[in-house]
C-alpha cells in the first residue's frame, strides 16, 4: 500500500487538473458564446438611449419655440399698448355761401371734459401738439384773378364753445401774365380738351398749431373773409383740412425705438416664462418616464449581474486551486508519516528505498501541481 500511494496521489492530482482544465475550457466557450448576445444587447441599449435623447431634445426644442412665440406675441402686444402713434386726419370742408362770411366746421374731438370718449369720434391725445393746414383747389378764372387777396380764419373751439386758439392767414392765386396763360393754353391744348389737365391751382396754407390739454378741443371752424372794401368771395372747387399731431419727445423716442423695445420686452418675458416653467412646471419641459424594474430590467443591472458572475467564477477558480494545494499538502504529510513509521519497522535499506521513491513521487507531484496551476 505504501508503494502504491504515490501513484494514487499522482492519479488524483492528474484527474483534478483534467477536470479543472475542462471547466476552464467550458467557461471560455460560454464566454465566447455569450459575447455576441452581450454586444447585441449593449448596441440595442445604446441605440435606445440615443433615440430617447433625440426625441427628448426635439420635444424640449418644440416647447421652447412655443414659449418663445408666446413671449414674442406678449412683448409686441404690451409695447403696442404702451406706444402712441401720431394722429393723422384729413377731411373735406364745405363752406356755407349763404352767409356773408362762409364758414365750415370740422369736428374731431371725441373726448369730453371727464376724459371719456364718444363713440365714432377720434380726438388728439393729451400732450400731443397738432398742426392744422388747409388745401384749396381754385379755378384760374377771371373772377378769382380780380378778387386777388382774401382772408382765411381758423378757430379751435372746446366742447363748451370757447375759443382756445385762433389764426388768420391771407391768401391769393399765384399771378400769371396773359401771354404766359395763352402760351400754356396753346401747349396744353390737347390735355385740356381730353380732361387730363385743368386750369386750376392748389393752395396750401398752414393755419395754426396747438398743444392738447384741458379743456379738450373738439371743433375747428374755418371762415372765408373777403378783402376789406369788397364783398366778393373766391370761387372754390374743393377745400380740405389736414390735422397732424406730433408726439412728446419721450413718446417720440419710444416710437422711433419700438423694434428695440419689441426685442427686449420679448426676451424678458421669455426668460421669465422659462424660470416659471423650470420652477413650477418642470415635468412639462422634462417629462419623467417611470420604468418598472420587474418588467423592464435596466442595462446597468445586467452589466452588474455579468460582473458578479465573472467575480464568482474567479472566486471558484481560486478556491479550486487552494483546495488542490491543501489536498497535496495533506497527502504529503500522510506519506511522511508512513515513511517514518516504515523506518521504525523495516531495515535501513527499505527506508532508503522508500525515501528515494518519496522524493521521486514528490518531484512528480510538484511538476503535476505546476502543470495543473498553469492550466487553471
mmCIF file of C-alpha atoms in Angstrom, residues 1-366:
data_model
loop_
_atom_site.group_PDB
_atom_site.id
_atom_site.type_symbol
_atom_site.label_atom_id
_atom_site.label_comp_id
_atom_site.label_asym_id
_atom_site.label_seq_id
_atom_site.Cartn_x
_atom_site.Cartn_y
_atom_site.Cartn_z
ATOM 1 C CA UNK A 1 0.000 0.000 0.000
ATOM 2 C CA UNK A 2 2.880 2.348 0.797
ATOM 3 C CA UNK A 3 4.312 1.623 -2.638
ATOM 4 C CA UNK A 4 1.025 2.468 -4.435
ATOM 5 C CA UNK A 5 0.252 5.683 -2.543
ATOM 6 C CA UNK A 6 2.483 7.902 -4.747
ATOM 7 C CA UNK A 7 0.811 6.592 -7.895
ATOM 8 C CA UNK A 8 -2.645 7.144 -6.391
ATOM 9 C CA UNK A 9 -1.718 10.724 -5.456
ATOM 10 C CA UNK A 10 -0.366 11.373 -8.934
ATOM 11 C CA UNK A 11 -3.534 9.949 -10.500
ATOM 12 C CA UNK A 12 -5.831 12.019 -8.281
ATOM 13 C CA UNK A 13 -3.885 15.202 -8.991
ATOM 14 C CA UNK A 14 -3.944 14.495 -12.721
ATOM 15 C CA UNK A 15 -7.683 13.824 -12.674
ATOM 16 C CA UNK A 16 -8.326 17.017 -10.704
ATOM 17 C CA UNK A 17 -6.205 19.038 -13.093
ATOM 18 C CA UNK A 18 -8.030 17.469 -16.041
ATOM 19 C CA UNK A 19 -11.418 18.373 -14.564
ATOM 20 C CA UNK A 20 -10.240 21.926 -13.861
ATOM 21 C CA UNK A 21 -8.967 22.227 -17.408
ATOM 22 C CA UNK A 22 -12.321 21.038 -18.747
ATOM 23 C CA UNK A 23 -14.161 23.542 -16.561
ATOM 24 C CA UNK A 24 -11.861 26.331 -17.766
ATOM 25 C CA UNK A 25 -12.461 25.351 -21.397
ATOM 26 C CA UNK A 26 -16.231 25.283 -20.792
ATOM 27 C CA UNK A 27 -16.076 28.693 -19.127
ATOM 28 C CA UNK A 28 -14.123 30.165 -22.039
ATOM 29 C CA UNK A 29 -16.560 28.654 -24.533
ATOM 30 C CA UNK A 30 -19.543 30.012 -22.617
ATOM 31 C CA UNK A 31 -17.945 33.471 -22.518
ATOM 32 C CA UNK A 32 -17.358 33.387 -26.269
ATOM 33 C CA UNK A 33 -20.912 32.184 -26.855
ATOM 34 C CA UNK A 34 -22.380 34.892 -24.647
ATOM 35 C CA UNK A 35 -20.225 37.662 -26.150
ATOM 36 C CA UNK A 36 -22.400 38.221 -29.290
ATOM 37 C CA UNK A 37 -25.584 38.413 -27.217
ATOM 38 C CA UNK A 38 -23.958 40.926 -24.859
ATOM 39 C CA UNK A 39 -22.753 43.006 -27.805
ATOM 40 C CA UNK A 40 -26.234 42.965 -29.369
ATOM 41 C CA UNK A 41 -27.856 43.860 -26.056
ATOM 42 C CA UNK A 42 -25.388 46.707 -25.476
ATOM 43 C CA UNK A 43 -25.904 48.029 -29.017
ATOM 44 C CA UNK A 44 -29.684 47.899 -28.628
ATOM 45 C CA UNK A 45 -29.488 49.702 -25.304
ATOM 46 C CA UNK A 46 -27.194 52.373 -26.779
ATOM 47 C CA UNK A 47 -29.489 52.911 -29.776
ATOM 48 C CA UNK A 48 -32.494 53.127 -27.463
ATOM 49 C CA UNK A 49 -30.764 55.737 -25.327
ATOM 50 C CA UNK A 50 -29.749 57.735 -28.419
ATOM 51 C CA UNK A 51 -33.335 57.590 -29.734
ATOM 52 C CA UNK A 52 -34.781 58.722 -26.415
ATOM 53 C CA UNK A 53 -32.199 61.526 -26.310
ATOM 54 C CA UNK A 54 -33.126 62.752 -29.804
ATOM 55 C CA UNK A 55 -36.856 62.610 -29.044
ATOM 56 C CA UNK A 56 -36.296 64.461 -25.765
ATOM 57 C CA UNK A 57 -34.208 67.139 -27.482
ATOM 58 C CA UNK A 58 -36.868 67.643 -30.171
ATOM 59 C CA UNK A 59 -39.587 67.858 -27.508
ATOM 60 C CA UNK A 60 -37.646 70.418 -25.465
ATOM 61 C CA UNK A 61 -36.958 72.468 -28.618
ATOM 62 C CA UNK A 62 -40.662 72.455 -29.511
ATOM 63 C CA UNK A 63 -41.645 73.577 -26.008
ATOM 64 C CA UNK A 64 -39.036 76.364 -26.061
ATOM 65 C CA UNK A 65 -40.150 77.508 -29.529
ATOM 66 C CA UNK A 66 -43.789 77.646 -28.400
ATOM 67 C CA UNK A 67 -42.772 79.609 -25.295
ATOM 68 C CA UNK A 68 -40.660 81.946 -27.441
ATOM 69 C CA UNK A 69 -43.554 82.633 -29.847
ATOM 70 C CA UNK A 70 -45.897 83.278 -26.934
ATOM 71 C CA UNK A 71 -43.337 85.622 -25.339
ATOM 72 C CA UNK A 72 -42.894 87.461 -28.651
ATOM 73 C CA UNK A 73 -46.653 87.978 -29.000
ATOM 74 C CA UNK A 74 -46.966 89.198 -25.421
ATOM 75 C CA UNK A 75 -43.941 91.500 -25.766
ATOM 76 C CA UNK A 76 -45.160 93.058 -29.011
ATOM 77 C CA UNK A 77 -48.689 93.447 -27.623
ATOM 78 C CA UNK A 78 -47.541 95.142 -24.424
ATOM 79 C CA UNK A 79 -45.234 97.521 -26.289
ATOM 80 C CA UNK A 80 -48.045 98.339 -28.734
ATOM 81 C CA UNK A 81 -50.281 99.232 -25.801
ATOM 82 C CA UNK A 82 -47.539 101.477 -24.444
ATOM 83 C CA UNK A 83 -46.553 103.205 -27.696
ATOM 84 C CA UNK A 84 -48.705 106.053 -29.015
ATOM 85 C CA UNK A 85 -48.997 106.862 -32.691
ATOM 86 C CA UNK A 86 -49.400 110.375 -34.106
ATOM 87 C CA UNK A 87 -52.889 111.350 -35.227
ATOM 88 C CA UNK A 88 -53.475 111.993 -38.939
ATOM 89 C CA UNK A 89 -56.868 113.254 -40.107
ATOM 90 C CA UNK A 90 -57.938 114.620 -43.481
ATOM 91 C CA UNK A 91 -61.456 115.717 -44.360
ATOM 92 C CA UNK A 92 -63.232 117.851 -46.950
ATOM 93 C CA UNK A 93 -64.720 121.179 -45.934
ATOM 94 C CA UNK A 94 -67.954 122.624 -47.280
ATOM 95 C CA UNK A 95 -68.441 126.372 -46.889
ATOM 96 C CA UNK A 96 -71.894 127.864 -46.478
ATOM 97 C CA UNK A 97 -72.033 130.607 -49.135
ATOM 98 C CA UNK A 98 -75.426 131.790 -47.888
ATOM 99 C CA UNK A 99 -73.602 133.736 -45.182
ATOM 100 C CA UNK A 100 -71.698 136.918 -45.762
ATOM 101 C CA UNK A 101 -68.657 135.154 -44.347
ATOM 102 C CA UNK A 102 -68.940 131.472 -45.298
ATOM 103 C CA UNK A 103 -67.988 129.049 -42.538
ATOM 104 C CA UNK A 104 -67.051 125.347 -42.459
ATOM 105 C CA UNK A 105 -66.825 123.233 -39.302
ATOM 106 C CA UNK A 106 -64.565 120.223 -38.732
ATOM 107 C CA UNK A 107 -65.383 118.123 -35.649
ATOM 108 C CA UNK A 108 -62.525 115.895 -34.496
ATOM 109 C CA UNK A 109 -62.617 115.784 -30.669
ATOM 110 C CA UNK A 110 -64.078 112.565 -29.315
ATOM 111 C CA UNK A 111 -63.109 113.472 -25.742
ATOM 112 C CA UNK A 112 -65.240 115.147 -23.148
ATOM 113 C CA UNK A 113 -64.030 117.042 -20.096
ATOM 114 C CA UNK A 114 -64.354 113.999 -17.828
ATOM 115 C CA UNK A 115 -61.913 112.064 -20.032
ATOM 116 C CA UNK A 116 -64.468 109.716 -21.598
ATOM 117 C CA UNK A 117 -64.546 109.088 -25.330
ATOM 118 C CA UNK A 118 -67.574 109.434 -27.551
ATOM 119 C CA UNK A 119 -68.131 106.502 -29.856
ATOM 120 C CA UNK A 120 -67.262 107.099 -33.506
ATOM 121 C CA UNK A 121 -65.036 110.137 -32.893
ATOM 122 C CA UNK A 122 -61.274 110.227 -32.627
ATOM 123 C CA UNK A 123 -59.546 113.006 -30.764
ATOM 124 C CA UNK A 124 -56.000 114.155 -30.204
ATOM 125 C CA UNK A 125 -54.439 112.553 -27.062
ATOM 126 C CA UNK A 126 -53.259 114.746 -24.230
ATOM 127 C CA UNK A 127 -49.761 116.121 -24.632
ATOM 128 C CA UNK A 128 -49.783 115.958 -28.447
ATOM 129 C CA UNK A 129 -49.169 119.120 -30.441
ATOM 130 C CA UNK A 130 -51.367 119.192 -33.542
ATOM 131 C CA UNK A 131 -50.866 121.257 -36.700
ATOM 132 C CA UNK A 132 -53.784 122.361 -38.889
ATOM 133 C CA UNK A 133 -53.393 123.054 -42.613
ATOM 134 C CA UNK A 134 -55.887 123.980 -45.340
ATOM 135 C CA UNK A 135 -55.763 122.995 -49.009
ATOM 136 C CA UNK A 136 -57.869 124.977 -51.515
ATOM 137 C CA UNK A 137 -58.413 123.960 -55.132
ATOM 138 C CA UNK A 138 -59.322 127.149 -57.060
ATOM 139 C CA UNK A 139 -60.011 127.681 -60.772
ATOM 140 C CA UNK A 140 -57.858 130.172 -62.701
ATOM 141 C CA UNK A 141 -60.907 132.209 -63.568
ATOM 142 C CA UNK A 142 -61.070 135.952 -64.247
ATOM 143 C CA UNK A 143 -63.206 136.339 -61.101
ATOM 144 C CA UNK A 144 -60.544 134.863 -58.856
ATOM 145 C CA UNK A 145 -57.871 136.906 -60.598
ATOM 146 C CA UNK A 146 -59.822 140.119 -59.975
ATOM 147 C CA UNK A 147 -60.542 139.282 -56.321
ATOM 148 C CA UNK A 148 -56.866 138.870 -55.558
ATOM 149 C CA UNK A 149 -56.317 138.730 -51.801
ATOM 150 C CA UNK A 150 -58.816 137.253 -49.320
ATOM 151 C CA UNK A 151 -58.610 136.099 -45.695
ATOM 152 C CA UNK A 152 -58.874 132.649 -44.084
ATOM 153 C CA UNK A 153 -59.551 132.357 -40.341
ATOM 154 C CA UNK A 154 -59.297 129.141 -38.297
ATOM 155 C CA UNK A 155 -60.552 128.787 -34.713
ATOM 156 C CA UNK A 156 -60.226 125.879 -32.304
ATOM 157 C CA UNK A 157 -63.274 125.500 -30.078
ATOM 158 C CA UNK A 158 -63.702 123.492 -26.915
ATOM 159 C CA UNK A 159 -66.710 121.337 -26.041
ATOM 160 C CA UNK A 160 -68.449 124.266 -24.339
ATOM 161 C CA UNK A 161 -67.896 126.592 -27.336
ATOM 162 C CA UNK A 162 -64.980 128.650 -26.012
ATOM 163 C CA UNK A 163 -62.276 129.696 -28.447
ATOM 164 C CA UNK A 164 -58.989 128.011 -27.454
ATOM 165 C CA UNK A 165 -56.837 129.199 -30.369
ATOM 166 C CA UNK A 166 -57.334 131.417 -33.406
ATOM 167 C CA UNK A 167 -55.292 132.120 -36.517
ATOM 168 C CA UNK A 168 -55.877 134.168 -39.669
ATOM 169 C CA UNK A 169 -53.914 133.933 -42.906
ATOM 170 C CA UNK A 170 -54.203 135.887 -46.173
ATOM 171 C CA UNK A 171 -54.053 134.013 -49.467
ATOM 172 C CA UNK A 172 -54.471 134.529 -53.216
ATOM 173 C CA UNK A 173 -53.878 132.817 -56.535
ATOM 174 C CA UNK A 174 -50.394 132.839 -57.992
ATOM 175 C CA UNK A 175 -50.094 135.525 -60.619
ATOM 176 C CA UNK A 176 -49.630 134.594 -64.280
ATOM 177 C CA UNK A 177 -49.440 137.155 -67.031
ATOM 178 C CA UNK A 178 -51.756 136.976 -70.015
ATOM 179 C CA UNK A 179 -49.050 135.911 -72.563
ATOM 180 C CA UNK A 180 -47.962 133.057 -70.289
ATOM 181 C CA UNK A 181 -51.535 131.959 -69.866
ATOM 182 C CA UNK A 182 -52.078 131.936 -73.659
ATOM 183 C CA UNK A 183 -48.821 130.030 -74.241
ATOM 184 C CA UNK A 184 -49.679 127.488 -71.584
ATOM 185 C CA UNK A 185 -53.158 127.017 -73.027
ATOM 186 C CA UNK A 186 -51.653 126.516 -76.510
ATOM 187 C CA UNK A 187 -49.112 123.920 -75.310
ATOM 188 C CA UNK A 188 -51.584 122.054 -73.132
ATOM 189 C CA UNK A 189 -54.492 122.321 -75.540
ATOM 190 C CA UNK A 190 -54.875 118.587 -76.170
ATOM 191 C CA UNK A 191 -54.640 117.545 -72.466
ATOM 192 C CA UNK A 192 -57.083 120.303 -71.579
ATOM 193 C CA UNK A 193 -59.551 119.117 -74.220
ATOM 194 C CA UNK A 194 -59.189 115.493 -73.121
ATOM 195 C CA UNK A 195 -59.663 116.396 -69.448
ATOM 196 C CA UNK A 196 -56.204 115.222 -68.438
ATOM 197 C CA UNK A 197 -55.146 118.671 -67.282
ATOM 198 C CA UNK A 198 -57.187 121.504 -65.763
ATOM 199 C CA UNK A 199 -56.786 125.226 -65.366
ATOM 200 C CA UNK A 200 -56.650 125.151 -61.590
ATOM 201 C CA UNK A 201 -54.295 125.982 -58.751
ATOM 202 C CA UNK A 202 -53.962 124.230 -55.386
ATOM 203 C CA UNK A 203 -53.108 126.471 -52.444
ATOM 204 C CA UNK A 204 -51.821 125.007 -49.136
ATOM 205 C CA UNK A 205 -51.888 127.214 -46.041
ATOM 206 C CA UNK A 206 -50.562 126.325 -42.575
ATOM 207 C CA UNK A 207 -53.136 127.757 -40.263
ATOM 208 C CA UNK A 208 -52.312 127.024 -36.600
ATOM 209 C CA UNK A 209 -50.792 124.674 -34.045
ATOM 210 C CA UNK A 210 -51.939 123.858 -30.525
ATOM 211 C CA UNK A 211 -50.884 121.549 -27.701
ATOM 212 C CA UNK A 212 -53.755 119.425 -26.483
ATOM 213 C CA UNK A 213 -54.636 119.969 -22.827
ATOM 214 C CA UNK A 214 -57.667 120.529 -20.611
ATOM 215 C CA UNK A 215 -60.242 121.658 -21.569
ATOM 216 C CA UNK A 216 -60.167 119.337 -24.551
ATOM 217 C CA UNK A 217 -60.515 120.676 -28.080
ATOM 218 C CA UNK A 218 -63.443 119.489 -30.146
ATOM 219 C CA UNK A 219 -64.119 121.625 -33.237
ATOM 220 C CA UNK A 220 -62.141 123.603 -35.807
ATOM 221 C CA UNK A 221 -64.093 126.367 -37.531
ATOM 222 C CA UNK A 222 -62.798 127.891 -40.793
ATOM 223 C CA UNK A 223 -64.164 131.194 -42.133
ATOM 224 C CA UNK A 224 -63.732 132.881 -45.537
ATOM 225 C CA UNK A 225 -63.482 136.672 -45.196
ATOM 226 C CA UNK A 226 -63.318 138.993 -48.256
ATOM 227 C CA UNK A 227 -60.762 141.718 -48.548
ATOM 228 C CA UNK A 228 -61.564 144.983 -46.856
ATOM 229 C CA UNK A 229 -63.710 147.194 -49.008
ATOM 230 C CA UNK A 230 -65.053 144.306 -51.084
ATOM 231 C CA UNK A 231 -67.796 141.743 -50.688
ATOM 232 C CA UNK A 232 -66.729 139.282 -53.356
ATOM 233 C CA UNK A 233 -65.716 135.808 -52.212
ATOM 234 C CA UNK A 234 -63.341 133.456 -54.053
ATOM 235 C CA UNK A 235 -64.582 130.554 -56.131
ATOM 236 C CA UNK A 236 -63.525 127.121 -54.837
ATOM 237 C CA UNK A 237 -63.589 123.683 -56.382
ATOM 238 C CA UNK A 238 -62.537 121.841 -53.224
ATOM 239 C CA UNK A 239 -61.432 122.618 -49.698
ATOM 240 C CA UNK A 240 -59.690 120.133 -47.399
ATOM 241 C CA UNK A 241 -58.441 120.342 -43.849
ATOM 242 C CA UNK A 242 -55.409 118.365 -42.688
ATOM 243 C CA UNK A 243 -54.653 117.703 -38.997
ATOM 244 C CA UNK A 244 -51.359 116.088 -37.960
ATOM 245 C CA UNK A 245 -50.290 115.633 -34.343
ATOM 246 C CA UNK A 246 -46.747 115.411 -33.009
ATOM 247 C CA UNK A 247 -45.800 113.211 -30.064
ATOM 248 C CA UNK A 248 -43.968 114.484 -26.971
ATOM 249 C CA UNK A 249 -40.235 113.851 -27.225
ATOM 250 C CA UNK A 250 -40.264 110.954 -24.733
ATOM 251 C CA UNK A 251 -43.023 109.159 -26.612
ATOM 252 C CA UNK A 252 -41.339 110.018 -29.891
ATOM 253 C CA UNK A 253 -38.143 108.288 -28.712
ATOM 254 C CA UNK A 254 -40.137 105.222 -27.684
ATOM 255 C CA UNK A 255 -41.882 105.147 -31.067
ATOM 256 C CA UNK A 256 -38.628 105.518 -33.000
ATOM 257 C CA UNK A 257 -37.041 102.668 -30.988
ATOM 258 C CA UNK A 258 -40.102 100.449 -30.902
ATOM 259 C CA UNK A 259 -38.350 97.473 -32.550
ATOM 260 C CA UNK A 260 -35.688 97.561 -29.837
ATOM 261 C CA UNK A 261 -38.419 97.576 -27.199
ATOM 262 C CA UNK A 262 -40.146 94.702 -29.002
ATOM 263 C CA UNK A 263 -36.988 92.584 -28.826
ATOM 264 C CA UNK A 264 -36.065 93.371 -25.221
ATOM 265 C CA UNK A 265 -39.607 93.011 -23.910
ATOM 266 C CA UNK A 266 -39.921 89.637 -25.662
ATOM 267 C CA UNK A 267 -36.561 88.489 -24.234
ATOM 268 C CA UNK A 268 -37.510 89.496 -20.683
ATOM 269 C CA UNK A 269 -40.898 87.784 -20.934
ATOM 270 C CA UNK A 270 -39.256 84.682 -22.452
ATOM 271 C CA UNK A 271 -36.709 84.428 -19.622
ATOM 272 C CA UNK A 272 -39.446 84.968 -17.025
ATOM 273 C CA UNK A 273 -41.622 82.255 -18.542
ATOM 274 C CA UNK A 274 -38.686 79.820 -18.660
ATOM 275 C CA UNK A 275 -37.937 80.490 -14.985
ATOM 276 C CA UNK A 276 -41.594 79.888 -14.106
ATOM 277 C CA UNK A 277 -41.675 76.645 -16.111
ATOM 278 C CA UNK A 278 -38.427 75.389 -14.569
ATOM 279 C CA UNK A 279 -39.632 76.285 -11.077
ATOM 280 C CA UNK A 280 -43.281 75.229 -11.168
ATOM 281 C CA UNK A 281 -43.832 73.140 -14.311
ATOM 282 C CA UNK A 282 -40.618 71.140 -14.657
ATOM 283 C CA UNK A 283 -42.430 67.944 -15.892
ATOM 284 C CA UNK A 284 -43.707 69.979 -18.856
ATOM 285 C CA UNK A 285 -40.144 70.658 -20.036
ATOM 286 C CA UNK A 286 -38.503 67.461 -18.739
ATOM 287 C CA UNK A 287 -41.128 64.683 -18.685
ATOM 288 C CA UNK A 288 -40.186 61.801 -16.319
ATOM 289 C CA UNK A 289 -40.689 58.248 -17.584
ATOM 290 C CA UNK A 290 -41.300 55.745 -14.777
ATOM 291 C CA UNK A 291 -39.895 52.287 -15.554
ATOM 292 C CA UNK A 292 -40.890 49.149 -13.651
ATOM 293 C CA UNK A 293 -37.698 47.179 -12.960
ATOM 294 C CA UNK A 294 -39.631 43.871 -12.710
ATOM 295 C CA UNK A 295 -40.900 44.208 -16.305
ATOM 296 C CA UNK A 296 -38.066 46.148 -17.931
ATOM 297 C CA UNK A 297 -34.640 45.369 -16.412
ATOM 298 C CA UNK A 298 -32.043 48.021 -16.754
ATOM 299 C CA UNK A 299 -28.820 47.524 -18.679
ATOM 300 C CA UNK A 300 -26.779 48.624 -15.665
ATOM 301 C CA UNK A 301 -28.310 45.832 -13.596
ATOM 302 C CA UNK A 302 -27.484 43.347 -16.372
ATOM 303 C CA UNK A 303 -23.902 44.537 -16.518
ATOM 304 C CA UNK A 304 -23.651 44.322 -12.739
ATOM 305 C CA UNK A 305 -25.010 40.750 -12.839
ATOM 306 C CA UNK A 306 -22.459 39.791 -15.508
ATOM 307 C CA UNK A 307 -19.640 41.282 -13.478
ATOM 308 C CA UNK A 308 -20.809 39.436 -10.353
ATOM 309 C CA UNK A 309 -20.904 36.156 -12.294
ATOM 310 C CA UNK A 310 -17.364 36.701 -13.525
ATOM 311 C CA UNK A 311 -16.248 37.523 -9.977
ATOM 312 C CA UNK A 312 -17.913 34.338 -8.670
ATOM 313 C CA UNK A 313 -16.242 32.290 -11.401
ATOM 314 C CA UNK A 314 -12.845 33.731 -10.499
ATOM 315 C CA UNK A 315 -13.553 33.016 -6.834
ATOM 316 C CA UNK A 316 -14.434 29.405 -7.644
ATOM 317 C CA UNK A 317 -11.197 29.041 -9.604
ATOM 318 C CA UNK A 318 -9.163 30.418 -6.703
ATOM 319 C CA UNK A 319 -10.982 28.131 -4.269
ATOM 320 C CA UNK A 320 -10.283 25.152 -6.537
ATOM 321 C CA UNK A 321 -6.583 25.945 -6.689
ATOM 322 C CA UNK A 322 -6.381 26.372 -2.923
ATOM 323 C CA UNK A 323 -8.290 23.083 -2.458
ATOM 324 C CA UNK A 324 -5.782 21.248 -4.714
ATOM 325 C CA UNK A 325 -2.849 22.684 -2.753
ATOM 326 C CA UNK A 326 -4.481 21.709 0.542
ATOM 327 C CA UNK A 327 -5.037 18.125 -0.631
ATOM 328 C CA UNK A 328 -1.460 17.885 -1.880
ATOM 329 C CA UNK A 329 -0.129 19.091 1.485
ATOM 330 C CA UNK A 330 -2.313 16.539 3.344
ATOM 331 C CA UNK A 331 -1.089 13.685 1.145
ATOM 332 C CA UNK A 332 2.485 14.832 1.637
ATOM 333 C CA UNK A 333 2.072 14.770 5.439
ATOM 334 C CA UNK A 334 0.496 11.299 5.255
ATOM 335 C CA UNK A 335 3.389 9.994 3.161
ATOM 336 C CA UNK A 336 5.895 11.425 5.611
ATOM 337 C CA UNK A 337 4.062 9.740 8.492
ATOM 338 C CA UNK A 338 4.002 6.420 6.604
ATOM 339 C CA UNK A 339 7.698 6.710 5.776
ATOM 340 C CA UNK A 340 8.621 7.463 9.397
ATOM 341 C CA UNK A 341 6.541 4.508 10.587
ATOM 342 C CA UNK A 342 8.207 2.246 7.985
ATOM 343 C CA UNK A 343 11.671 3.304 9.127
ATOM 344 C CA UNK A 344 10.900 2.165 12.649
ATOM 345 C CA UNK A 345 9.756 -1.289 11.445
ATOM 346 C CA UNK A 346 11.799 -2.020 8.319
ATOM 347 C CA UNK A 347 15.514 -2.029 7.843
ATOM 348 C CA UNK A 348 17.752 0.772 6.706
ATOM 349 C CA UNK A 349 17.661 -0.391 3.068
ATOM 350 C CA UNK A 350 13.917 -0.354 2.925
ATOM 351 C CA UNK A 351 13.856 3.089 4.465
ATOM 352 C CA UNK A 352 16.374 4.390 1.942
ATOM 353 C CA UNK A 353 14.393 2.900 -0.921
ATOM 354 C CA UNK A 354 11.177 4.442 0.390
ATOM 355 C CA UNK A 355 12.859 7.814 0.761
ATOM 356 C CA UNK A 356 14.076 7.586 -2.841
ATOM 357 C CA UNK A 357 10.585 6.719 -4.016
ATOM 358 C CA UNK A 358 9.154 9.549 -1.891
ATOM 359 C CA UNK A 359 11.498 12.091 -3.459
ATOM 360 C CA UNK A 360 10.592 10.830 -6.882
ATOM 361 C CA UNK A 361 6.878 10.989 -6.129
ATOM 362 C CA UNK A 362 7.280 14.458 -4.626
ATOM 363 C CA UNK A 363 9.067 15.692 -7.738
ATOM 364 C CA UNK A 364 6.368 14.225 -9.923
ATOM 365 C CA UNK A 365 3.655 15.710 -7.673
ATOM 366 C CA UNK A 366 5.243 19.148 -7.764
#
